[in-house]
């Protein structure tokens, strides 16, 4: 996950990742030159509490570079990403890993997405599913 400021939404996002039913993951958070000292405080607190979290501090080069750096540091078989301000449902990683393990010819999965407003009101959702054959199912 790339982070540049946004300390107010950071705890909820991190908590949603740490609350996954599949607990065997590393959580790499790239602090992309945040100017808000609260971001560093939040990240440090979480990294002390959970050994799965690894913080990479760097000067600001933008989200794309932060994600590239985070992926380069990853040691796992799969990469899952999330943006600050988003939340994962508890079974996301478990379900995606199981699907990728079952269908080895698949190299990318996505997930059902709900787009919410500032008070978490549902704006719309994207629930399209695709089978390994490439056929879309809704």
mmCIF file of C-alpha atoms in Angstrom:
data_model
loop_
_atom_site.group_PDB
_atom_site.id
_atom_site.type_symbol
_atom_site.label_atom_id
_atom_site.label_comp_id
_atom_site.label_asym_id
_atom_site.label_seq_id
_atom_site.Cartn_x
_atom_site.Cartn_y
_atom_site.Cartn_z
ATOM 1 C CA UNK A 1 0.000 0.000 0.000
ATOM 2 C CA UNK A 2 1.293 3.426 -0.896
ATOM 3 C CA UNK A 3 0.558 6.223 1.559
ATOM 4 C CA UNK A 4 1.046 9.960 1.264
ATOM 5 C CA UNK A 5 -0.715 11.773 4.110
ATOM 6 C CA UNK A 6 -4.295 10.763 4.970
ATOM 7 C CA UNK A 7 -3.676 9.876 8.618
ATOM 8 C CA UNK A 8 -7.402 10.136 9.381
ATOM 9 C CA UNK A 9 -8.310 7.132 7.183
ATOM 10 C CA UNK A 10 -5.165 5.093 7.738
ATOM 11 C CA UNK A 11 -6.210 3.146 10.888
ATOM 12 C CA UNK A 12 -9.426 1.823 9.357
ATOM 13 C CA UNK A 13 -7.627 0.705 6.222
ATOM 14 C CA UNK A 14 -4.814 -0.992 8.155
ATOM 15 C CA UNK A 15 -7.281 -2.655 10.546
ATOM 16 C CA UNK A 16 -9.202 -4.125 7.595
ATOM 17 C CA UNK A 17 -6.011 -5.719 6.277
ATOM 18 C CA UNK A 18 -4.922 -7.017 9.663
ATOM 19 C CA UNK A 19 -8.412 -8.455 10.227
ATOM 20 C CA UNK A 20 -8.172 -10.900 7.316
ATOM 21 C CA UNK A 21 -9.204 -14.523 7.941
ATOM 22 C CA UNK A 22 -6.043 -15.614 6.119
ATOM 23 C CA UNK A 23 -3.338 -14.294 8.431
ATOM 24 C CA UNK A 24 -0.273 -15.480 6.500
ATOM 25 C CA UNK A 25 0.815 -12.361 4.652
ATOM 26 C CA UNK A 26 3.296 -9.536 4.816
ATOM 27 C CA UNK A 27 1.866 -6.040 4.749
ATOM 28 C CA UNK A 28 4.213 -3.612 3.059
ATOM 29 C CA UNK A 29 3.305 0.040 3.479
ATOM 30 C CA UNK A 30 5.310 2.579 1.502
ATOM 31 C CA UNK A 31 5.275 5.995 3.163
ATOM 32 C CA UNK A 32 5.678 8.092 0.029
ATOM 33 C CA UNK A 33 7.022 11.257 1.594
ATOM 34 C CA UNK A 34 4.064 12.093 3.825
ATOM 35 C CA UNK A 35 4.315 15.627 5.197
ATOM 36 C CA UNK A 36 1.799 14.909 7.963
ATOM 37 C CA UNK A 37 3.771 13.663 11.012
ATOM 38 C CA UNK A 38 0.660 11.820 12.200
ATOM 39 C CA UNK A 39 1.128 9.343 9.319
ATOM 40 C CA UNK A 40 4.545 8.353 10.637
ATOM 41 C CA UNK A 41 3.108 8.021 14.147
ATOM 42 C CA UNK A 42 0.245 5.780 12.999
ATOM 43 C CA UNK A 43 2.524 3.605 10.863
ATOM 44 C CA UNK A 44 5.086 3.230 13.659
ATOM 45 C CA UNK A 45 2.408 2.262 16.170
ATOM 46 C CA UNK A 46 0.990 -0.420 13.886
ATOM 47 C CA UNK A 47 4.419 -1.770 12.926
ATOM 48 C CA UNK A 48 5.273 -2.224 16.621
ATOM 49 C CA UNK A 49 2.000 -4.071 17.264
ATOM 50 C CA UNK A 50 2.050 -6.433 14.263
ATOM 51 C CA UNK A 51 5.144 -8.174 12.884
ATOM 52 C CA UNK A 52 3.490 -8.623 9.457
ATOM 53 C CA UNK A 53 3.797 -4.892 8.780
ATOM 54 C CA UNK A 54 6.906 -3.551 7.089
ATOM 55 C CA UNK A 55 7.232 0.200 6.527
ATOM 56 C CA UNK A 56 9.307 1.646 3.715
ATOM 57 C CA UNK A 57 9.945 5.386 4.093
ATOM 58 C CA UNK A 58 10.931 7.319 0.988
ATOM 59 C CA UNK A 59 10.760 10.738 -0.588
ATOM 60 C CA UNK A 60 7.619 11.487 -2.546
ATOM 61 C CA UNK A 61 7.705 10.100 -6.067
ATOM 62 C CA UNK A 62 4.006 9.362 -6.500
ATOM 63 C CA UNK A 63 1.753 6.364 -5.998
ATOM 64 C CA UNK A 64 2.963 4.386 -9.005
ATOM 65 C CA UNK A 65 6.609 4.488 -7.878
ATOM 66 C CA UNK A 66 5.563 3.684 -4.300
ATOM 67 C CA UNK A 67 3.675 0.605 -5.517
ATOM 68 C CA UNK A 68 6.604 -0.513 -7.678
ATOM 69 C CA UNK A 69 8.937 -0.176 -4.693
ATOM 70 C CA UNK A 70 6.511 -2.070 -2.459
ATOM 71 C CA UNK A 71 6.166 -4.904 -4.980
ATOM 72 C CA UNK A 72 9.958 -5.088 -5.346
ATOM 73 C CA UNK A 73 10.268 -5.535 -1.579
ATOM 74 C CA UNK A 74 7.599 -8.254 -1.398
ATOM 75 C CA UNK A 75 8.640 -11.835 -0.708
ATOM 76 C CA UNK A 76 5.293 -13.621 -1.071
ATOM 77 C CA UNK A 77 3.839 -15.571 -3.983
ATOM 78 C CA UNK A 78 0.964 -13.144 -4.565
ATOM 79 C CA UNK A 79 0.520 -9.375 -4.450
ATOM 80 C CA UNK A 80 -2.717 -7.788 -3.218
ATOM 81 C CA UNK A 81 -3.113 -4.068 -3.000
ATOM 82 C CA UNK A 82 -5.301 -1.575 -1.259
ATOM 83 C CA UNK A 83 -5.393 2.211 -1.158
ATOM 84 C CA UNK A 84 -5.497 4.305 1.990
ATOM 85 C CA UNK A 85 -9.140 5.080 2.701
ATOM 86 C CA UNK A 86 -10.362 1.721 1.368
ATOM 87 C CA UNK A 87 -11.277 -1.339 3.420
ATOM 88 C CA UNK A 88 -11.088 -5.068 2.728
ATOM 89 C CA UNK A 89 -13.819 -7.474 3.681
ATOM 90 C CA UNK A 90 -12.384 -10.073 6.094
ATOM 91 C CA UNK A 91 -12.266 -12.993 3.624
ATOM 92 C CA UNK A 92 -10.811 -11.140 0.630
ATOM 93 C CA UNK A 93 -7.277 -12.528 0.789
ATOM 94 C CA UNK A 94 -8.408 -16.041 1.705
ATOM 95 C CA UNK A 95 -10.850 -16.246 -1.207
ATOM 96 C CA UNK A 96 -8.471 -14.735 -3.741
ATOM 97 C CA UNK A 97 -5.600 -17.012 -2.695
ATOM 98 C CA UNK A 98 -7.838 -20.092 -2.878
ATOM 99 C CA UNK A 99 -8.986 -19.133 -6.371
ATOM 100 C CA UNK A 100 -5.443 -18.525 -7.626
ATOM 101 C CA UNK A 101 -4.250 -21.786 -6.077
ATOM 102 C CA UNK A 102 -7.110 -23.733 -7.687
ATOM 103 C CA UNK A 103 -6.722 -22.199 -11.156
ATOM 104 C CA UNK A 104 -2.972 -21.984 -11.722
ATOM 105 C CA UNK A 105 -3.482 -20.656 -15.256
ATOM 106 C CA UNK A 106 -5.062 -17.500 -13.784
ATOM 107 C CA UNK A 107 -2.541 -14.764 -13.035
ATOM 108 C CA UNK A 108 -4.803 -11.919 -11.897
ATOM 109 C CA UNK A 109 -7.940 -11.624 -9.795
ATOM 110 C CA UNK A 110 -9.901 -8.626 -8.704
ATOM 111 C CA UNK A 111 -12.828 -8.296 -6.366
ATOM 112 C CA UNK A 112 -16.298 -6.972 -5.862
ATOM 113 C CA UNK A 113 -16.015 -3.257 -5.268
ATOM 114 C CA UNK A 114 -18.384 -0.870 -3.552
ATOM 115 C CA UNK A 115 -17.857 2.822 -4.147
ATOM 116 C CA UNK A 116 -18.891 4.859 -1.122
ATOM 117 C CA UNK A 117 -19.234 8.525 -0.323
ATOM 118 C CA UNK A 118 -17.564 10.390 2.544
ATOM 119 C CA UNK A 119 -20.014 9.004 5.132
ATOM 120 C CA UNK A 120 -19.626 5.449 3.736
ATOM 121 C CA UNK A 121 -22.956 5.759 1.899
ATOM 122 C CA UNK A 122 -23.100 3.328 -1.026
ATOM 123 C CA UNK A 123 -22.834 5.143 -4.345
ATOM 124 C CA UNK A 124 -22.661 2.035 -6.565
ATOM 125 C CA UNK A 125 -21.066 -1.398 -6.663
ATOM 126 C CA UNK A 126 -19.228 -3.496 -9.222
ATOM 127 C CA UNK A 127 -19.947 -7.212 -8.796
ATOM 128 C CA UNK A 128 -18.993 -8.689 -12.176
ATOM 129 C CA UNK A 129 -17.381 -12.124 -12.073
ATOM 130 C CA UNK A 130 -15.342 -13.887 -14.742
ATOM 131 C CA UNK A 131 -14.834 -17.634 -14.955
ATOM 132 C CA UNK A 132 -11.397 -19.132 -15.761
ATOM 133 C CA UNK A 133 -12.620 -19.581 -19.344
ATOM 134 C CA UNK A 134 -12.762 -15.791 -19.622
ATOM 135 C CA UNK A 135 -16.563 -15.727 -19.713
ATOM 136 C CA UNK A 136 -18.151 -12.957 -17.653
ATOM 137 C CA UNK A 137 -20.865 -13.869 -15.190
ATOM 138 C CA UNK A 138 -22.905 -11.371 -13.253
#
